[in-house]
């Protein structure tokens, strides 16, 4: 991992968390949100990659149904940043300002900036890779230009949730392929002072720009890919006794065959990435933390590993590093002229278990050189996916997304009215209202 950095740099803090379809505990999350930082200084950009934000019907419908869930994270960010900064904030009470809060089905992304004036040209895009290409699984991305010190650079952040279960390895690889092909960035004209309005979906036609420039592998952009990627440590489910003989515990030291590092030798993501079957061209910092899934959510919560005597694993799933953050290195054609330009990883860690989820949040503290990435020369060689993407953009991406969106709304409302208490209440009220209207009209006709 490179240890030098260009003179001007942007500090990033990226956190990925599977919310378990539940409202978060604001105080619990706020108390630990910035534990993954290497220094007390708050970063320039904060990115939250969120999966299973809310119950399925709420996510498929979206809009106002998700406001309470996003709002809790916004509250946690405000509370955590004020505490970390030791201040009540600036004149409007905010240390971090929202750049975007978007979802594609059950996957969401929130981007915050200390200085909103430094952000321009916000683009967003998303793709479903679940059933019938709906958003029960999928990815959502935000891309923008960040300005400072008389220069700028382009940053793209993609939040993703891939297929689950130990045996669905090939499906996860296929999900990655469909994200590369179907997540197309687009934008509308946005005033920099009102960047939060950039959260609306695909409004710029793909034909107005190069398909390469619309993809996640844009030649002039950095890329960070974070989420519940669901790669496991076995292709088979555990046997009834594996949890006794194989699952790691805090007291196992590195010499023990049950130390979690031994389990990481079977990590599917590492194996598939190095074999060139997924996450093409992406890099990951060394994984030195315990598996992030699957825990039985039990006390004690919010407790560091060194203070734990036991990890409470679910017996029917292999402990795995499902939650990951990967990135593209600075391209070779930039390093020719700026050899000091590197993405520097300060810390890559898993936060303690939070209430409401069987996943642990994973955080990346990094710095990115504040330099523009020029387009590569036509004869540029190398295996950087910005030059040679593993898959081309699907030209039918918009039509496919539109069809999936209709299915999401139909499915979401059907589930909402039949499987939720509030939806059931609305259904009963509608039926009673219809019955009352029928008798009122009949009474008027008989007069």
PDB file of C-alpha atoms in Angstrom, residues 150-390:
ATOM      1  CA  UNK A 150      -7.260  26.009  -7.576  1.00  0.00           C
ATOM      2  CA  UNK A 151      -7.694  22.488  -8.947  1.00  0.00           C
ATOM      3  CA  UNK A 152     -10.231  19.663  -8.871  1.00  0.00           C
ATOM      4  CA  UNK A 153     -10.772  15.933  -9.182  1.00  0.00           C
ATOM      5  CA  UNK A 154     -13.726  13.690  -9.954  1.00  0.00           C
ATOM      6  CA  UNK A 155     -15.002  11.166  -7.408  1.00  0.00           C
ATOM      7  CA  UNK A 156     -17.496   8.329  -7.859  1.00  0.00           C
ATOM      8  CA  UNK A 157     -18.994   6.305  -5.009  1.00  0.00           C
ATOM      9  CA  UNK A 158     -21.100   3.188  -5.612  1.00  0.00           C
ATOM     10  CA  UNK A 159     -23.093   1.413  -2.897  1.00  0.00           C
ATOM     11  CA  UNK A 160     -24.038  -2.188  -3.688  1.00  0.00           C
ATOM     12  CA  UNK A 161     -25.835  -5.238  -2.364  1.00  0.00           C
ATOM     13  CA  UNK A 162     -25.200  -8.534  -4.167  1.00  0.00           C
ATOM     14  CA  UNK A 163     -26.836 -11.969  -4.010  1.00  0.00           C
ATOM     15  CA  UNK A 164     -26.796 -13.767  -0.674  1.00  0.00           C
ATOM     16  CA  UNK A 165     -26.186 -17.391   0.446  1.00  0.00           C
ATOM     17  CA  UNK A 166     -22.931 -19.354   0.410  1.00  0.00           C
ATOM     18  CA  UNK A 167     -23.705 -21.250  -2.797  1.00  0.00           C
ATOM     19  CA  UNK A 168     -24.649 -18.243  -4.942  1.00  0.00           C
ATOM     20  CA  UNK A 169     -21.075 -17.347  -5.868  1.00  0.00           C
ATOM     21  CA  UNK A 170     -21.675 -17.232  -9.623  1.00  0.00           C
ATOM     22  CA  UNK A 171     -24.786 -15.120  -9.085  1.00  0.00           C
ATOM     23  CA  UNK A 172     -22.702 -12.554  -7.179  1.00  0.00           C
ATOM     24  CA  UNK A 173     -20.233 -12.387 -10.052  1.00  0.00           C
ATOM     25  CA  UNK A 174     -23.155 -11.949 -12.450  1.00  0.00           C
ATOM     26  CA  UNK A 175     -24.557  -9.168 -10.232  1.00  0.00           C
ATOM     27  CA  UNK A 176     -21.223  -7.350 -10.511  1.00  0.00           C
ATOM     28  CA  UNK A 177     -21.360  -7.706 -14.296  1.00  0.00           C
ATOM     29  CA  UNK A 178     -24.892  -6.300 -14.409  1.00  0.00           C
ATOM     30  CA  UNK A 179     -23.888  -3.366 -12.214  1.00  0.00           C
ATOM     31  CA  UNK A 180     -21.034  -2.481 -14.576  1.00  0.00           C
ATOM     32  CA  UNK A 181     -23.377  -2.782 -17.562  1.00  0.00           C
ATOM     33  CA  UNK A 182     -26.454  -1.128 -16.086  1.00  0.00           C
ATOM     34  CA  UNK A 183     -25.378   1.550 -13.595  1.00  0.00           C
ATOM     35  CA  UNK A 184     -25.280   4.623 -15.824  1.00  0.00           C
ATOM     36  CA  UNK A 185     -24.551   8.035 -14.346  1.00  0.00           C
ATOM     37  CA  UNK A 186     -26.709  10.948 -15.448  1.00  0.00           C
ATOM     38  CA  UNK A 187     -27.575  14.392 -14.115  1.00  0.00           C
ATOM     39  CA  UNK A 188     -29.628  17.527 -14.435  1.00  0.00           C
ATOM     40  CA  UNK A 189     -28.395  21.103 -14.271  1.00  0.00           C
ATOM     41  CA  UNK A 190     -27.710  21.775 -10.588  1.00  0.00           C
ATOM     42  CA  UNK A 191     -26.807  25.001  -8.861  1.00  0.00           C
ATOM     43  CA  UNK A 192     -23.888  24.352  -6.508  1.00  0.00           C
ATOM     44  CA  UNK A 193     -25.732  26.076  -3.654  1.00  0.00           C
ATOM     45  CA  UNK A 194     -28.647  23.691  -4.023  1.00  0.00           C
ATOM     46  CA  UNK A 195     -26.860  20.408  -4.669  1.00  0.00           C
ATOM     47  CA  UNK A 196     -29.223  18.359  -2.554  1.00  0.00           C
ATOM     48  CA  UNK A 197     -31.764  18.621  -5.414  1.00  0.00           C
ATOM     49  CA  UNK A 198     -29.419  16.434  -7.442  1.00  0.00           C
ATOM     50  CA  UNK A 199     -30.966  13.362  -5.871  1.00  0.00           C
ATOM     51  CA  UNK A 200     -33.450  12.863  -8.714  1.00  0.00           C
ATOM     52  CA  UNK A 201     -32.812  10.047 -11.147  1.00  0.00           C
ATOM     53  CA  UNK A 202     -31.679   9.672 -14.735  1.00  0.00           C
ATOM     54  CA  UNK A 203     -32.472  12.967 -16.468  1.00  0.00           C
ATOM     55  CA  UNK A 204     -29.608  13.390 -18.906  1.00  0.00           C
ATOM     56  CA  UNK A 205     -29.890  11.216 -22.027  1.00  0.00           C
ATOM     57  CA  UNK A 206     -27.097   8.687 -22.396  1.00  0.00           C
ATOM     58  CA  UNK A 207     -26.796   9.577 -26.074  1.00  0.00           C
ATOM     59  CA  UNK A 208     -25.606  13.087 -25.153  1.00  0.00           C
ATOM     60  CA  UNK A 209     -22.377  11.679 -23.712  1.00  0.00           C
ATOM     61  CA  UNK A 210     -20.011   8.802 -24.358  1.00  0.00           C
ATOM     62  CA  UNK A 211     -21.233   5.490 -22.902  1.00  0.00           C
ATOM     63  CA  UNK A 212     -17.744   5.089 -21.421  1.00  0.00           C
ATOM     64  CA  UNK A 213     -18.096   8.418 -19.606  1.00  0.00           C
ATOM     65  CA  UNK A 214     -21.479   7.353 -18.231  1.00  0.00           C
ATOM     66  CA  UNK A 215     -20.232   4.061 -16.809  1.00  0.00           C
ATOM     67  CA  UNK A 216     -18.714   3.492 -13.385  1.00  0.00           C
ATOM     68  CA  UNK A 217     -15.340   3.124 -15.139  1.00  0.00           C
ATOM     69  CA  UNK A 218     -15.185   6.681 -16.463  1.00  0.00           C
ATOM     70  CA  UNK A 219     -11.567   7.283 -17.582  1.00  0.00           C
ATOM     71  CA  UNK A 220     -11.278  10.617 -15.726  1.00  0.00           C
ATOM     72  CA  UNK A 221     -12.793   9.603 -12.388  1.00  0.00           C
ATOM     73  CA  UNK A 222     -11.798   7.900  -9.151  1.00  0.00           C
ATOM     74  CA  UNK A 223     -14.070   5.056  -8.054  1.00  0.00           C
ATOM     75  CA  UNK A 224     -14.928   3.635  -4.633  1.00  0.00           C
ATOM     76  CA  UNK A 225     -17.164   0.538  -4.478  1.00  0.00           C
ATOM     77  CA  UNK A 226     -18.677  -0.298  -1.070  1.00  0.00           C
ATOM     78  CA  UNK A 227     -21.419  -2.525   0.213  1.00  0.00           C
ATOM     79  CA  UNK A 228     -22.715  -5.859   1.389  1.00  0.00           C
ATOM     80  CA  UNK A 229     -21.083  -7.805  -1.416  1.00  0.00           C
ATOM     81  CA  UNK A 230     -22.092 -11.068   0.263  1.00  0.00           C
ATOM     82  CA  UNK A 231     -18.993 -13.059  -0.714  1.00  0.00           C
ATOM     83  CA  UNK A 232     -18.608 -15.855   1.840  1.00  0.00           C
ATOM     84  CA  UNK A 233     -15.887 -18.132   3.197  1.00  0.00           C
ATOM     85  CA  UNK A 234     -17.430 -21.366   1.923  1.00  0.00           C
ATOM     86  CA  UNK A 235     -19.521 -22.572  -0.993  1.00  0.00           C
ATOM     87  CA  UNK A 236     -21.456 -24.825   1.399  1.00  0.00           C
ATOM     88  CA  UNK A 237     -23.541 -24.011   4.445  1.00  0.00           C
ATOM     89  CA  UNK A 238     -21.950 -25.044   7.761  1.00  0.00           C
ATOM     90  CA  UNK A 239     -22.667 -28.435   9.287  1.00  0.00           C
ATOM     91  CA  UNK A 240     -24.460 -28.612  12.669  1.00  0.00           C
ATOM     92  CA  UNK A 241     -21.105 -28.899  14.478  1.00  0.00           C
ATOM     93  CA  UNK A 242     -18.940 -26.448  12.508  1.00  0.00           C
ATOM     94  CA  UNK A 243     -19.750 -23.596  14.884  1.00  0.00           C
ATOM     95  CA  UNK A 244     -18.095 -25.577  17.693  1.00  0.00           C
ATOM     96  CA  UNK A 245     -14.946 -26.629  15.855  1.00  0.00           C
ATOM     97  CA  UNK A 246     -14.230 -23.955  13.259  1.00  0.00           C
ATOM     98  CA  UNK A 247     -15.879 -20.613  14.001  1.00  0.00           C
ATOM     99  CA  UNK A 248     -13.370 -18.041  15.348  1.00  0.00           C
ATOM    100  CA  UNK A 249     -13.568 -16.432  18.779  1.00  0.00           C
ATOM    101  CA  UNK A 250     -11.746 -13.433  20.291  1.00  0.00           C
ATOM    102  CA  UNK A 251      -9.478 -15.623  22.426  1.00  0.00           C
ATOM    103  CA  UNK A 252      -8.019 -17.460  19.411  1.00  0.00           C
ATOM    104  CA  UNK A 253      -4.564 -16.028  18.710  1.00  0.00           C
ATOM    105  CA  UNK A 254      -2.862 -15.985  15.318  1.00  0.00           C
ATOM    106  CA  UNK A 255      -1.219 -19.377  15.915  1.00  0.00           C
ATOM    107  CA  UNK A 256      -4.586 -21.059  16.417  1.00  0.00           C
ATOM    108  CA  UNK A 257      -6.189 -22.918  13.459  1.00  0.00           C
ATOM    109  CA  UNK A 258      -9.413 -21.184  14.522  1.00  0.00           C
ATOM    110  CA  UNK A 259      -8.027 -17.648  14.282  1.00  0.00           C
ATOM    111  CA  UNK A 260     -10.171 -15.638  11.878  1.00  0.00           C
ATOM    112  CA  UNK A 261      -7.206 -15.073   9.533  1.00  0.00           C
ATOM    113  CA  UNK A 262      -7.303 -18.806   8.674  1.00  0.00           C
ATOM    114  CA  UNK A 263     -10.944 -18.437   7.669  1.00  0.00           C
ATOM    115  CA  UNK A 264     -10.022 -15.507   5.413  1.00  0.00           C
ATOM    116  CA  UNK A 265      -7.909 -17.869   3.302  1.00  0.00           C
ATOM    117  CA  UNK A 266     -11.240 -19.124   1.881  1.00  0.00           C
ATOM    118  CA  UNK A 267     -12.637 -15.644   1.225  1.00  0.00           C
ATOM    119  CA  UNK A 268     -14.591 -15.823  -2.037  1.00  0.00           C
ATOM    120  CA  UNK A 269     -14.160 -12.143  -2.912  1.00  0.00           C
ATOM    121  CA  UNK A 270     -10.366 -12.328  -2.806  1.00  0.00           C
ATOM    122  CA  UNK A 271     -10.345 -15.547  -4.815  1.00  0.00           C
ATOM    123  CA  UNK A 272     -12.764 -14.313  -7.461  1.00  0.00           C
ATOM    124  CA  UNK A 273     -11.195 -10.859  -7.724  1.00  0.00           C
ATOM    125  CA  UNK A 274      -7.673 -12.245  -8.189  1.00  0.00           C
ATOM    126  CA  UNK A 275      -9.010 -14.708 -10.768  1.00  0.00           C
ATOM    127  CA  UNK A 276     -10.494 -11.814 -12.744  1.00  0.00           C
ATOM    128  CA  UNK A 277     -14.116 -12.849 -12.302  1.00  0.00           C
ATOM    129  CA  UNK A 278     -15.394  -9.912 -10.210  1.00  0.00           C
ATOM    130  CA  UNK A 279     -14.528  -6.371  -9.130  1.00  0.00           C
ATOM    131  CA  UNK A 280     -12.158  -6.043 -12.069  1.00  0.00           C
ATOM    132  CA  UNK A 281      -9.250  -3.701 -11.423  1.00  0.00           C
ATOM    133  CA  UNK A 282     -10.386  -2.791  -7.919  1.00  0.00           C
ATOM    134  CA  UNK A 283      -8.041  -2.849  -4.932  1.00  0.00           C
ATOM    135  CA  UNK A 284      -8.729  -3.510  -1.264  1.00  0.00           C
ATOM    136  CA  UNK A 285      -6.663  -2.586   1.755  1.00  0.00           C
ATOM    137  CA  UNK A 286      -5.461  -5.541   3.890  1.00  0.00           C
ATOM    138  CA  UNK A 287      -8.305  -7.067   5.880  1.00  0.00           C
ATOM    139  CA  UNK A 288      -7.133  -7.323   9.485  1.00  0.00           C
ATOM    140  CA  UNK A 289     -10.511  -7.325  11.232  1.00  0.00           C
ATOM    141  CA  UNK A 290     -12.823 -10.235  12.153  1.00  0.00           C
ATOM    142  CA  UNK A 291     -15.697 -11.381   9.926  1.00  0.00           C
ATOM    143  CA  UNK A 292     -18.507  -8.837   9.687  1.00  0.00           C
ATOM    144  CA  UNK A 293     -21.385 -11.343   9.250  1.00  0.00           C
ATOM    145  CA  UNK A 294     -23.411 -13.231  10.554  1.00  0.00           C
ATOM    146  CA  UNK A 295     -23.908 -12.318  14.199  1.00  0.00           C
ATOM    147  CA  UNK A 296     -26.779 -13.075  16.518  1.00  0.00           C
ATOM    148  CA  UNK A 297     -27.569  -9.525  17.636  1.00  0.00           C
ATOM    149  CA  UNK A 298     -26.951  -9.943  21.352  1.00  0.00           C
ATOM    150  CA  UNK A 299     -25.472  -7.829  24.108  1.00  0.00           C
ATOM    151  CA  UNK A 300     -22.968  -6.469  24.565  1.00  0.00           C
ATOM    152  CA  UNK A 301     -23.354  -4.046  21.681  1.00  0.00           C
ATOM    153  CA  UNK A 302     -20.932  -1.196  20.896  1.00  0.00           C
ATOM    154  CA  UNK A 303     -18.045  -3.148  22.424  1.00  0.00           C
ATOM    155  CA  UNK A 304     -14.563  -3.388  20.826  1.00  0.00           C
ATOM    156  CA  UNK A 305     -13.222  -6.857  20.043  1.00  0.00           C
ATOM    157  CA  UNK A 306     -10.465  -6.587  22.652  1.00  0.00           C
ATOM    158  CA  UNK A 307     -13.140  -6.212  25.342  1.00  0.00           C
ATOM    159  CA  UNK A 308     -15.211  -9.188  24.195  1.00  0.00           C
ATOM    160  CA  UNK A 309     -14.950 -12.749  25.486  1.00  0.00           C
ATOM    161  CA  UNK A 310     -17.192 -14.175  22.762  1.00  0.00           C
ATOM    162  CA  UNK A 311     -18.584 -13.464  19.318  1.00  0.00           C
ATOM    163  CA  UNK A 312     -22.161 -14.677  19.044  1.00  0.00           C
ATOM    164  CA  UNK A 313     -22.258 -16.263  15.596  1.00  0.00           C
ATOM    165  CA  UNK A 314     -25.401 -17.532  13.895  1.00  0.00           C
ATOM    166  CA  UNK A 315     -24.884 -21.300  13.590  1.00  0.00           C
ATOM    167  CA  UNK A 316     -26.385 -21.693  10.099  1.00  0.00           C
ATOM    168  CA  UNK A 317     -24.068 -19.256   8.238  1.00  0.00           C
ATOM    169  CA  UNK A 318     -20.290 -19.222   7.891  1.00  0.00           C
ATOM    170  CA  UNK A 319     -18.704 -16.146   9.478  1.00  0.00           C
ATOM    171  CA  UNK A 320     -17.715 -14.079   6.457  1.00  0.00           C
ATOM    172  CA  UNK A 321     -16.417 -10.705   5.346  1.00  0.00           C
ATOM    173  CA  UNK A 322     -19.577  -9.717   3.475  1.00  0.00           C
ATOM    174  CA  UNK A 323     -19.101  -5.977   3.971  1.00  0.00           C
ATOM    175  CA  UNK A 324     -16.248  -4.518   1.928  1.00  0.00           C
ATOM    176  CA  UNK A 325     -14.863  -1.292   0.455  1.00  0.00           C
ATOM    177  CA  UNK A 326     -12.755  -1.396  -2.717  1.00  0.00           C
ATOM    178  CA  UNK A 327     -11.327   1.285  -4.989  1.00  0.00           C
ATOM    179  CA  UNK A 328      -9.425   2.052  -8.175  1.00  0.00           C
ATOM    180  CA  UNK A 329      -5.812   3.106  -7.746  1.00  0.00           C
ATOM    181  CA  UNK A 330      -4.546   6.348  -9.333  1.00  0.00           C
ATOM    182  CA  UNK A 331      -4.141   5.550 -13.042  1.00  0.00           C
ATOM    183  CA  UNK A 332      -0.702   4.996 -14.533  1.00  0.00           C
ATOM    184  CA  UNK A 333      -0.943   7.946 -16.917  1.00  0.00           C
ATOM    185  CA  UNK A 334      -1.362  10.321 -13.947  1.00  0.00           C
ATOM    186  CA  UNK A 335       1.553   8.789 -12.032  1.00  0.00           C
ATOM    187  CA  UNK A 336       3.919   9.381 -14.940  1.00  0.00           C
ATOM    188  CA  UNK A 337       3.717  13.112 -14.259  1.00  0.00           C
ATOM    189  CA  UNK A 338       2.828  12.945 -10.565  1.00  0.00           C
ATOM    190  CA  UNK A 339       4.661   9.918  -9.118  1.00  0.00           C
ATOM    191  CA  UNK A 340       3.796  11.108  -5.613  1.00  0.00           C
ATOM    192  CA  UNK A 341       0.053  10.854  -6.327  1.00  0.00           C
ATOM    193  CA  UNK A 342      -1.406   7.870  -4.491  1.00  0.00           C
ATOM    194  CA  UNK A 343      -4.585   6.932  -2.736  1.00  0.00           C
ATOM    195  CA  UNK A 344      -3.427   6.571   0.858  1.00  0.00           C
ATOM    196  CA  UNK A 345      -5.295   4.228   3.174  1.00  0.00           C
ATOM    197  CA  UNK A 346      -5.026   5.445   6.755  1.00  0.00           C
ATOM    198  CA  UNK A 347      -7.297   2.827   8.316  1.00  0.00           C
ATOM    199  CA  UNK A 348      -9.590  -0.007   7.200  1.00  0.00           C
ATOM    200  CA  UNK A 349     -11.628  -1.472  10.029  1.00  0.00           C
ATOM    201  CA  UNK A 350     -14.841  -3.049  11.263  1.00  0.00           C
ATOM    202  CA  UNK A 351     -16.781  -1.150  13.895  1.00  0.00           C
ATOM    203  CA  UNK A 352     -18.327  -2.922  16.904  1.00  0.00           C
ATOM    204  CA  UNK A 353     -21.724  -4.577  16.527  1.00  0.00           C
ATOM    205  CA  UNK A 354     -24.630  -2.114  16.574  1.00  0.00           C
ATOM    206  CA  UNK A 355     -28.168  -2.926  17.704  1.00  0.00           C
ATOM    207  CA  UNK A 356     -30.706  -3.878  14.979  1.00  0.00           C
ATOM    208  CA  UNK A 357     -28.330  -5.646  12.567  1.00  0.00           C
ATOM    209  CA  UNK A 358     -26.488  -8.953  12.183  1.00  0.00           C
ATOM    210  CA  UNK A 359     -23.716  -7.146  10.264  1.00  0.00           C
ATOM    211  CA  UNK A 360     -20.896  -4.969  11.545  1.00  0.00           C
ATOM    212  CA  UNK A 361     -20.262  -1.671   9.806  1.00  0.00           C
ATOM    213  CA  UNK A 362     -16.973  -1.401   7.903  1.00  0.00           C
ATOM    214  CA  UNK A 363     -15.119   1.912   7.528  1.00  0.00           C
ATOM    215  CA  UNK A 364     -12.368   3.195   5.246  1.00  0.00           C
ATOM    216  CA  UNK A 365     -10.312   6.289   6.143  1.00  0.00           C
ATOM    217  CA  UNK A 366      -8.442   7.433   3.020  1.00  0.00           C
ATOM    218  CA  UNK A 367      -6.898  10.398   1.228  1.00  0.00           C
ATOM    219  CA  UNK A 368      -7.195  11.070  -2.497  1.00  0.00           C
ATOM    220  CA  UNK A 369      -4.826  13.392  -4.380  1.00  0.00           C
ATOM    221  CA  UNK A 370      -6.529  16.613  -5.437  1.00  0.00           C
ATOM    222  CA  UNK A 371      -5.474  16.338  -9.049  1.00  0.00           C
ATOM    223  CA  UNK A 372      -7.561  16.069 -12.211  1.00  0.00           C
ATOM    224  CA  UNK A 373      -7.373  12.764 -14.063  1.00  0.00           C
ATOM    225  CA  UNK A 374      -6.926  13.545 -17.772  1.00  0.00           C
ATOM    226  CA  UNK A 375      -8.309  11.233 -20.417  1.00  0.00           C
ATOM    227  CA  UNK A 376      -5.745   8.572 -21.361  1.00  0.00           C
ATOM    228  CA  UNK A 377      -3.952   8.730 -24.693  1.00  0.00           C
ATOM    229  CA  UNK A 378      -5.518   6.659 -27.467  1.00  0.00           C
ATOM    230  CA  UNK A 379      -2.556   4.285 -27.433  1.00  0.00           C
ATOM    231  CA  UNK A 380      -2.495   3.946 -23.634  1.00  0.00           C
ATOM    232  CA  UNK A 381      -1.727   0.382 -22.577  1.00  0.00           C
ATOM    233  CA  UNK A 382      -2.405  -1.486 -19.347  1.00  0.00           C
ATOM    234  CA  UNK A 383      -5.135  -3.369 -17.542  1.00  0.00           C
ATOM    235  CA  UNK A 384      -6.798  -0.359 -15.894  1.00  0.00           C
ATOM    236  CA  UNK A 385     -10.567  -0.867 -16.412  1.00  0.00           C
ATOM    237  CA  UNK A 386     -10.859   2.840 -17.184  1.00  0.00           C
ATOM    238  CA  UNK A 387      -9.122   1.957 -20.468  1.00  0.00           C
ATOM    239  CA  UNK A 388     -10.470  -1.553 -20.981  1.00  0.00           C
ATOM    240  CA  UNK A 389     -13.697  -2.010 -18.992  1.00  0.00           C
ATOM    241  CA  UNK A 390     -14.606  -5.646 -18.336  1.00  0.00           C
TER     242      UNK A 390
END
